[in-house]
Amino acid sequence: MSDTAAIQTGGAAGTKPPLDDVMLAMDVVDTLRRRERIANNELDDQGREEDLKERLRKIYADQGLEVPDRVIEQAVAALKEGRFTYQPPPHTLGTRLARVYVRRGAAGKWLGGLALVGVLLFGLHYVFIAAPAAAIPKDLARAHTEALGFAKTDQARETIERYFNAGEAALRNGDQARAKAALAELEAARVTLGQEYLVRIVNRQGVQSGVFRIPDINTGARNYYVVVEAVDPSGRVLKVPIANEETRTTEAVDLWALRVDQRTFEAVKRDKQDDGIIEQDRFGYKPRGELVPRYEMKTTGGAITKW
């Protein structure tokens, strides 16, 4: 009983206004804010402040609410003093750190995404650039050893050593492109050394047996070629590495054209025109362990792979 009385007495006789008055004052301030232009004009003119208070009484009376004068006084004073109004904190280091902490979830996602992209880029760089580049010295040594194991002539061994030395010199100079080119030449040599085949003039329907080119630098001349293929002892047509003299690149092809003089070209042409069959279709033979076929027809050894 005494405790309850104390609470009630404190609420009525304390220095703080009752909670209902505070809430009502806040509502009055909110009403004033909704009519901010009018309120500012009235408060700027001390003589018209009373008219503003009277107008507030009427607004609430029209709503069936009776607002005590003390509440209206408190609301007008509160509006003047900026009470019940949010004031953003100053831009200090503390507030900046607080905002970073509050937004840590979104920031974490962005940072996580950036980290993932970084990892992916690093992985792609390693797989497609760093790892292959790091493997070149080992691959060069392996291809060199394997090619020498197939070589049976001094010419083949000299060619292999030339490719290998070019690759090592490129590595010392940090020239990855030249090192890769030397490795490709060694690999092609290794494949060629392991093959044995007959170089045969192509003689079948739908495939040309010979072509000619008109050089750009001399349109009055012609370069003649006979189209050939590689056939192994079992009769299987092989793909062999051929250096294209026009593009300076080496390609694995099952058809290529060897450069010949006009007399050889015309002889093959006559042989085919006679009865549609080229009786003299053997152009040369490439033994295992050698790089260059032993040609039985006159040729420069130059070749093209497209026509």
mmCIF file of C-alpha atoms in Angstrom:
data_model
loop_
_atom_site.group_PDB
_atom_site.id
_atom_site.type_symbol
_atom_site.label_atom_id
_atom_site.label_comp_id
_atom_site.label_asym_id
_atom_site.label_seq_id
_atom_site.Cartn_x
_atom_site.Cartn_y
_atom_site.Cartn_z
ATOM 1 C CA MET A 1 0.000 0.000 0.000
ATOM 2 C CA SER A 2 2.698 2.489 1.026
ATOM 3 C CA ASP A 3 4.787 1.536 -2.065
ATOM 4 C CA THR A 4 1.848 2.160 -4.409
ATOM 5 C CA ALA A 5 1.108 5.485 -2.789
ATOM 6 C CA ALA A 6 4.696 6.524 -3.135
ATOM 7 C CA ILE A 7 4.690 5.766 -6.846
ATOM 8 C CA GLN A 8 1.436 7.644 -7.422
ATOM 9 C CA THR A 9 2.610 10.594 -5.371
ATOM 10 C CA GLY A 10 5.928 10.709 -7.204
ATOM 11 C CA GLY A 11 4.106 10.743 -10.556
ATOM 12 C CA ALA A 12 1.877 13.625 -9.522
ATOM 13 C CA ALA A 13 4.285 15.759 -7.530
ATOM 14 C CA GLY A 14 7.601 15.088 -9.337
ATOM 15 C CA THR A 15 9.438 17.719 -11.312
ATOM 16 C CA LYS A 16 9.115 15.799 -14.608
ATOM 17 C CA PRO A 17 5.913 16.252 -16.643
ATOM 18 C CA PRO A 18 3.579 13.239 -16.854
ATOM 19 C CA LEU A 19 4.241 10.819 -19.719
ATOM 20 C CA ASP A 20 0.856 11.616 -21.286
ATOM 21 C CA ASP A 21 1.807 15.303 -21.435
ATOM 22 C CA VAL A 22 5.111 14.479 -23.078
ATOM 23 C CA MET A 23 3.465 12.287 -25.706
ATOM 24 C CA LEU A 24 0.833 14.938 -26.353
ATOM 25 C CA ALA A 25 3.488 17.627 -26.674
ATOM 26 C CA MET A 26 5.324 15.465 -29.216
ATOM 27 C CA ASP A 27 2.118 15.137 -31.198
ATOM 28 C CA VAL A 28 1.641 18.906 -31.144
ATOM 29 C CA VAL A 29 5.216 19.392 -32.369
ATOM 30 C CA ASP A 30 4.531 16.877 -35.138
ATOM 31 C CA THR A 31 1.444 18.854 -36.114
ATOM 32 C CA LEU A 32 3.525 22.011 -36.210
ATOM 33 C CA ARG A 33 6.124 20.300 -38.417
ATOM 34 C CA ARG A 34 3.455 19.236 -40.888
ATOM 35 C CA ARG A 35 2.614 22.890 -41.137
ATOM 36 C CA GLU A 36 6.275 23.887 -41.053
ATOM 37 C CA ARG A 37 5.963 26.947 -43.278
ATOM 38 C CA ILE A 38 3.142 28.429 -41.160
ATOM 39 C CA ALA A 39 4.869 27.557 -37.873
ATOM 40 C CA ASN A 40 8.131 29.169 -38.934
ATOM 41 C CA ASN A 41 6.361 32.347 -39.952
ATOM 42 C CA GLU A 42 4.445 32.534 -36.681
ATOM 43 C CA LEU A 43 7.453 31.811 -34.473
ATOM 44 C CA ASP A 44 9.505 34.426 -36.258
ATOM 45 C CA ASP A 45 6.968 37.020 -35.204
ATOM 46 C CA GLN A 46 6.793 37.199 -31.422
ATOM 47 C CA GLY A 47 3.536 39.124 -31.593
ATOM 48 C CA ARG A 48 1.739 36.393 -33.443
ATOM 49 C CA GLU A 49 2.838 33.468 -31.267
ATOM 50 C CA GLU A 50 -0.395 33.639 -29.315
ATOM 51 C CA ASP A 51 -2.382 33.368 -32.529
ATOM 52 C CA LEU A 52 -0.435 30.194 -33.336
ATOM 53 C CA LYS A 53 -1.273 28.699 -29.952
ATOM 54 C CA GLU A 54 -4.940 29.532 -30.439
ATOM 55 C CA ARG A 55 -4.868 27.956 -33.860
ATOM 56 C CA LEU A 56 -3.387 24.782 -32.346
ATOM 57 C CA ARG A 57 -6.165 24.662 -29.754
ATOM 58 C CA LYS A 58 -8.717 24.873 -32.549
ATOM 59 C CA ILE A 59 -7.003 22.127 -34.610
ATOM 60 C CA TYR A 60 -7.227 19.705 -31.698
ATOM 61 C CA ALA A 61 -10.697 20.863 -30.686
ATOM 62 C CA ASP A 62 -11.893 20.056 -34.220
ATOM 63 C CA GLN A 63 -10.581 16.532 -33.617
ATOM 64 C CA GLY A 64 -12.465 16.286 -30.330
ATOM 65 C CA LEU A 65 -9.289 16.613 -28.271
ATOM 66 C CA GLU A 66 -8.715 19.042 -25.449
ATOM 67 C CA VAL A 67 -5.063 19.993 -25.146
ATOM 68 C CA PRO A 68 -4.038 21.839 -21.975
ATOM 69 C CA ASP A 69 -2.348 25.199 -22.388
ATOM 70 C CA ARG A 70 0.769 23.945 -20.636
ATOM 71 C CA VAL A 71 1.176 21.239 -23.293
ATOM 72 C CA ILE A 72 0.856 23.738 -26.115
ATOM 73 C CA GLU A 73 3.375 25.980 -24.343
ATOM 74 C CA GLN A 74 5.776 23.031 -24.003
ATOM 75 C CA ALA A 75 5.327 22.054 -27.656
ATOM 76 C CA VAL A 76 5.984 25.548 -28.990
ATOM 77 C CA ALA A 77 9.035 25.846 -26.734
ATOM 78 C CA ALA A 78 10.240 22.417 -27.836
ATOM 79 C CA LEU A 79 9.896 23.370 -31.487
ATOM 80 C CA LYS A 80 11.922 26.521 -30.898
ATOM 81 C CA GLU A 81 14.633 24.593 -29.062
ATOM 82 C CA GLY A 82 14.726 21.750 -31.571
ATOM 83 C CA ARG A 83 13.650 19.102 -29.102
ATOM 84 C CA PHE A 84 12.040 15.889 -30.433
ATOM 85 C CA THR A 85 14.150 16.474 -33.577
ATOM 86 C CA TYR A 86 16.841 14.093 -34.779
ATOM 87 C CA GLN A 87 20.239 15.722 -35.108
ATOM 88 C CA PRO A 88 22.814 13.614 -36.943
ATOM 89 C CA PRO A 89 26.054 13.052 -35.043
ATOM 90 C CA PRO A 90 29.114 15.036 -36.109
ATOM 91 C CA HIS A 91 31.423 13.508 -38.735
ATOM 92 C CA THR A 92 34.151 12.262 -36.455
ATOM 93 C CA LEU A 93 36.466 9.272 -36.671
ATOM 94 C CA GLY A 94 34.261 7.449 -34.175
ATOM 95 C CA THR A 95 31.098 7.882 -36.257
ATOM 96 C CA ARG A 96 32.914 6.768 -39.414
ATOM 97 C CA LEU A 97 34.159 3.612 -37.721
ATOM 98 C CA ALA A 98 30.676 2.953 -36.378
ATOM 99 C CA ARG A 99 29.182 3.205 -39.875
ATOM 100 C CA VAL A 100 31.823 0.805 -41.239
ATOM 101 C CA TYR A 101 30.953 -1.656 -38.473
ATOM 102 C CA VAL A 102 27.216 -1.385 -39.150
ATOM 103 C CA ARG A 103 27.770 -1.979 -42.849
ATOM 104 C CA ARG A 104 30.260 -4.799 -42.327
ATOM 105 C CA GLY A 105 27.863 -7.373 -43.829
ATOM 106 C CA ALA A 106 27.665 -5.690 -47.231
ATOM 107 C CA ALA A 107 31.335 -4.766 -47.147
ATOM 108 C CA GLY A 108 32.199 -8.361 -46.296
ATOM 109 C CA LYS A 109 30.309 -9.602 -49.345
ATOM 110 C CA TRP A 110 32.120 -7.155 -51.615
ATOM 111 C CA LEU A 111 35.490 -8.012 -50.105
ATOM 112 C CA GLY A 112 34.700 -11.710 -50.349
ATOM 113 C CA GLY A 113 33.707 -11.310 -53.995
ATOM 114 C CA LEU A 114 36.884 -9.395 -54.781
ATOM 115 C CA ALA A 115 38.941 -12.024 -52.998
ATOM 116 C CA LEU A 116 37.235 -14.786 -55.017
ATOM 117 C CA VAL A 117 37.898 -12.954 -58.294
ATOM 118 C CA GLY A 118 41.533 -12.539 -57.253
ATOM 119 C CA VAL A 119 41.857 -16.245 -56.512
ATOM 120 C CA LEU A 120 40.276 -17.172 -59.863
ATOM 121 C CA LEU A 121 42.552 -14.802 -61.784
ATOM 122 C CA PHE A 122 45.588 -16.172 -59.982
ATOM 123 C CA GLY A 123 44.483 -19.733 -60.748
ATOM 124 C CA LEU A 124 43.921 -18.977 -64.442
ATOM 125 C CA HIS A 125 47.284 -17.225 -64.676
ATOM 126 C CA TYR A 126 49.001 -20.182 -63.034
ATOM 127 C CA VAL A 127 47.259 -22.852 -65.142
ATOM 128 C CA PHE A 128 47.560 -21.139 -68.536
ATOM 129 C CA ILE A 129 50.703 -19.002 -68.177
ATOM 130 C CA ALA A 130 52.905 -19.646 -65.157
ATOM 131 C CA ALA A 131 52.744 -23.462 -65.071
ATOM 132 C CA PRO A 132 53.337 -23.983 -68.834
ATOM 133 C CA ALA A 133 56.191 -21.471 -68.772
ATOM 134 C CA ALA A 134 57.772 -23.208 -65.779
ATOM 135 C CA ALA A 135 57.486 -26.571 -67.563
ATOM 136 C CA ILE A 136 59.286 -25.446 -70.750
ATOM 137 C CA PRO A 137 62.856 -26.271 -69.566
ATOM 138 C CA LYS A 138 61.824 -29.789 -68.525
ATOM 139 C CA ASP A 139 59.786 -30.336 -71.718
ATOM 140 C CA LEU A 140 62.670 -29.077 -73.831
ATOM 141 C CA ALA A 141 65.098 -31.541 -72.211
ATOM 142 C CA ARG A 142 62.612 -34.418 -72.550
ATOM 143 C CA ALA A 143 61.890 -33.747 -76.249
ATOM 144 C CA HIS A 144 65.625 -33.401 -76.924
ATOM 145 C CA THR A 145 66.397 -36.778 -75.310
ATOM 146 C CA GLU A 146 63.513 -38.593 -77.033
ATOM 147 C CA ALA A 147 64.348 -37.152 -80.455
ATOM 148 C CA LEU A 148 68.011 -38.140 -80.148
ATOM 149 C CA GLY A 149 66.863 -41.658 -79.273
ATOM 150 C CA PHE A 150 65.163 -41.936 -82.695
ATOM 151 C CA ALA A 151 67.852 -40.214 -84.776
ATOM 152 C CA LYS A 152 69.947 -42.461 -87.058
ATOM 153 C CA THR A 153 71.798 -39.945 -89.181
ATOM 154 C CA ASP A 154 74.240 -37.139 -88.455
ATOM 155 C CA GLN A 155 71.934 -34.716 -90.270
ATOM 156 C CA ALA A 156 69.059 -35.605 -87.942
ATOM 157 C CA ARG A 157 71.215 -35.287 -84.819
ATOM 158 C CA GLU A 158 72.602 -31.917 -85.950
ATOM 159 C CA THR A 159 69.086 -30.598 -86.567
ATOM 160 C CA ILE A 160 67.928 -31.752 -83.118
ATOM 161 C CA GLU A 161 70.900 -30.083 -81.434
ATOM 162 C CA ARG A 162 70.203 -26.859 -83.308
ATOM 163 C CA TYR A 163 66.576 -26.795 -82.104
ATOM 164 C CA PHE A 164 67.609 -27.611 -78.531
ATOM 165 C CA ASN A 165 70.335 -24.968 -78.404
ATOM 166 C CA ALA A 166 67.938 -22.346 -79.768
ATOM 167 C CA GLY A 167 65.444 -23.228 -77.040
ATOM 168 C CA GLU A 168 68.019 -22.997 -74.256
ATOM 169 C CA ALA A 169 69.294 -19.654 -75.559
ATOM 170 C CA ALA A 170 65.732 -18.332 -75.609
ATOM 171 C CA LEU A 171 65.211 -19.440 -71.990
ATOM 172 C CA ARG A 172 68.407 -17.683 -70.892
ATOM 173 C CA ASN A 173 67.183 -14.493 -72.544
ATOM 174 C CA GLY A 174 63.716 -14.824 -71.007
ATOM 175 C CA ASP A 175 62.117 -15.184 -74.457
ATOM 176 C CA GLN A 176 59.239 -17.576 -73.761
ATOM 177 C CA ALA A 177 57.810 -17.323 -77.287
ATOM 178 C CA ARG A 178 61.063 -18.432 -78.933
ATOM 179 C CA ALA A 179 61.526 -21.175 -76.347
ATOM 180 C CA LYS A 180 58.037 -22.510 -77.135
ATOM 181 C CA ALA A 181 58.795 -22.394 -80.870
ATOM 182 C CA ALA A 182 61.997 -24.392 -80.347
ATOM 183 C CA LEU A 183 60.082 -26.922 -78.249
ATOM 184 C CA ALA A 184 57.464 -27.278 -81.010
ATOM 185 C CA GLU A 185 60.226 -27.937 -83.570
ATOM 186 C CA LEU A 186 61.763 -30.587 -81.331
ATOM 187 C CA GLU A 187 58.391 -32.279 -80.830
ATOM 188 C CA ALA A 188 57.731 -32.277 -84.581
ATOM 189 C CA ALA A 189 61.204 -33.726 -85.225
ATOM 190 C CA ARG A 190 60.598 -36.483 -82.667
ATOM 191 C CA VAL A 191 57.324 -37.441 -84.391
ATOM 192 C CA THR A 192 58.903 -37.398 -87.850
ATOM 193 C CA LEU A 193 61.893 -39.499 -86.751
ATOM 194 C CA GLY A 194 59.577 -42.184 -85.429
ATOM 195 C CA GLN A 195 57.673 -42.492 -88.717
ATOM 196 C CA GLU A 196 58.359 -44.600 -91.790
ATOM 197 C CA TYR A 197 56.338 -43.974 -94.915
ATOM 198 C CA LEU A 198 56.131 -43.809 -98.683
ATOM 199 C CA VAL A 199 55.677 -40.331 -100.185
ATOM 200 C CA ARG A 200 53.001 -40.998 -102.807
ATOM 201 C CA ILE A 201 51.436 -38.679 -105.385
ATOM 202 C CA VAL A 202 47.720 -38.363 -104.701
ATOM 203 C CA ASN A 203 45.603 -40.003 -107.406
ATOM 204 C CA ARG A 204 41.968 -40.191 -106.433
ATOM 205 C CA GLN A 205 38.736 -38.566 -107.484
ATOM 206 C CA GLY A 206 37.999 -35.147 -106.040
ATOM 207 C CA VAL A 207 41.616 -34.413 -105.094
ATOM 208 C CA GLN A 208 44.042 -32.447 -107.242
ATOM 209 C CA SER A 209 47.341 -34.091 -108.072
ATOM 210 C CA GLY A 210 49.112 -30.809 -108.790
ATOM 211 C CA VAL A 211 48.710 -27.052 -108.274
ATOM 212 C CA PHE A 212 50.624 -23.922 -109.194
ATOM 213 C CA ARG A 213 51.018 -20.522 -107.567
ATOM 214 C CA ILE A 214 51.669 -17.102 -109.089
ATOM 215 C CA PRO A 215 54.052 -15.214 -106.779
ATOM 216 C CA ASP A 216 52.990 -11.739 -105.659
ATOM 217 C CA ILE A 217 56.421 -10.312 -106.380
ATOM 218 C CA ASN A 218 56.543 -11.756 -109.941
ATOM 219 C CA THR A 219 53.165 -12.235 -111.557
ATOM 220 C CA GLY A 220 54.815 -13.502 -114.733
ATOM 221 C CA ALA A 221 56.207 -16.593 -112.980
ATOM 222 C CA ARG A 222 54.664 -19.776 -111.635
ATOM 223 C CA ASN A 223 55.591 -22.046 -108.741
ATOM 224 C CA TYR A 224 54.635 -25.662 -109.406
ATOM 225 C CA TYR A 225 53.663 -28.222 -106.772
ATOM 226 C CA VAL A 226 52.735 -31.920 -106.788
ATOM 227 C CA VAL A 227 50.235 -33.021 -104.137
ATOM 228 C CA VAL A 228 51.424 -36.001 -102.060
ATOM 229 C CA GLU A 229 50.530 -38.066 -98.993
ATOM 230 C CA ALA A 230 52.377 -40.301 -96.526
ATOM 231 C CA VAL A 231 51.516 -44.003 -96.545
ATOM 232 C CA ASP A 232 53.002 -46.333 -93.917
ATOM 233 C CA PRO A 233 54.016 -49.973 -94.644
ATOM 234 C CA SER A 234 50.531 -51.189 -93.685
ATOM 235 C CA GLY A 235 48.904 -48.886 -96.258
ATOM 236 C CA ARG A 236 47.589 -46.393 -93.698
ATOM 237 C CA VAL A 237 47.734 -42.698 -94.606
ATOM 238 C CA LEU A 238 49.578 -40.776 -91.895
ATOM 239 C CA LYS A 239 49.514 -37.230 -90.627
ATOM 240 C CA VAL A 240 53.012 -35.816 -90.707
ATOM 241 C CA PRO A 241 54.518 -32.480 -89.596
ATOM 242 C CA ILE A 242 55.094 -30.312 -92.647
ATOM 243 C CA ALA A 243 56.711 -26.860 -92.704
ATOM 244 C CA ASN A 244 54.702 -24.532 -94.948
ATOM 245 C CA GLU A 245 57.166 -22.390 -96.907
ATOM 246 C CA GLU A 246 54.557 -19.658 -97.383
ATOM 247 C CA THR A 247 53.416 -19.238 -93.774
ATOM 248 C CA ARG A 248 56.648 -20.372 -92.035
ATOM 249 C CA THR A 249 54.590 -22.571 -89.714
ATOM 250 C CA THR A 250 54.594 -26.338 -89.181
ATOM 251 C CA GLU A 251 51.325 -28.258 -89.375
ATOM 252 C CA ALA A 252 50.382 -31.933 -88.996
ATOM 253 C CA VAL A 253 48.635 -32.799 -92.279
ATOM 254 C CA ASP A 254 47.717 -35.855 -94.323
ATOM 255 C CA LEU A 255 48.037 -33.973 -97.641
ATOM 256 C CA TRP A 256 50.691 -31.486 -98.696
ATOM 257 C CA ALA A 257 52.215 -30.248 -101.945
ATOM 258 C CA LEU A 258 55.921 -30.463 -102.754
ATOM 259 C CA ARG A 259 57.515 -27.840 -104.975
ATOM 260 C CA VAL A 260 58.833 -29.171 -108.286
ATOM 261 C CA ASP A 261 60.095 -27.740 -111.534
ATOM 262 C CA GLN A 262 57.799 -27.341 -114.527
ATOM 263 C CA ARG A 263 59.170 -30.412 -116.311
ATOM 264 C CA THR A 264 58.323 -32.706 -113.361
ATOM 265 C CA PHE A 265 54.912 -31.067 -113.011
ATOM 266 C CA GLU A 266 54.115 -31.602 -116.718
ATOM 267 C CA ALA A 267 55.316 -35.219 -116.575
ATOM 268 C CA VAL A 268 52.931 -36.031 -113.733
ATOM 269 C CA LYS A 269 50.160 -34.196 -115.574
ATOM 270 C CA ARG A 270 50.678 -36.251 -118.748
ATOM 271 C CA ASP A 271 50.812 -39.480 -116.747
ATOM 272 C CA LYS A 272 47.398 -38.726 -115.244
ATOM 273 C CA GLN A 273 45.828 -37.489 -118.482
ATOM 274 C CA ASP A 274 46.873 -40.647 -120.339
ATOM 275 C CA ASP A 275 44.336 -42.957 -118.680
ATOM 276 C CA GLY A 276 43.322 -41.172 -115.461
ATOM 277 C CA ILE A 277 45.849 -43.148 -113.427
ATOM 278 C CA ILE A 278 49.306 -42.024 -112.324
ATOM 279 C CA GLU A 279 51.474 -45.103 -112.803
ATOM 280 C CA GLN A 280 54.617 -43.334 -111.541
ATOM 281 C CA ASP A 281 53.107 -42.226 -108.245
ATOM 282 C CA ARG A 282 56.117 -42.942 -105.993
ATOM 283 C CA PHE A 283 57.679 -39.583 -105.114
ATOM 284 C CA GLY A 284 60.049 -40.759 -102.358
ATOM 285 C CA TYR A 285 60.519 -42.732 -99.182
ATOM 286 C CA LYS A 286 61.123 -41.671 -95.566
ATOM 287 C CA PRO A 287 62.928 -44.281 -93.412
ATOM 288 C CA ARG A 288 62.509 -44.384 -89.632
ATOM 289 C CA GLY A 289 65.166 -42.348 -87.827
ATOM 290 C CA GLU A 290 65.568 -39.773 -90.615
ATOM 291 C CA LEU A 291 63.977 -36.330 -90.832
ATOM 292 C CA VAL A 292 63.873 -35.791 -94.584
ATOM 293 C CA PRO A 293 62.466 -38.269 -97.135
ATOM 294 C CA ARG A 294 64.717 -39.612 -99.841
ATOM 295 C CA TYR A 295 63.068 -38.040 -102.874
ATOM 296 C CA GLU A 296 63.012 -39.914 -106.161
ATOM 297 C CA MET A 297 61.629 -36.977 -108.151
ATOM 298 C CA LYS A 298 63.234 -33.581 -108.509
ATOM 299 C CA THR A 299 62.065 -31.155 -105.791
ATOM 300 C CA THR A 300 63.317 -28.242 -103.747
ATOM 301 C CA GLY A 301 61.818 -29.858 -100.638
ATOM 302 C CA GLY A 302 59.697 -26.754 -100.114
ATOM 303 C CA ALA A 303 56.045 -27.433 -99.361
ATOM 304 C CA ILE A 304 52.651 -25.813 -98.889
ATOM 305 C CA THR A 305 49.763 -27.186 -96.854
ATOM 306 C CA LYS A 306 46.863 -25.115 -98.261
ATOM 307 C CA TRP A 307 45.845 -24.283 -101.819
#
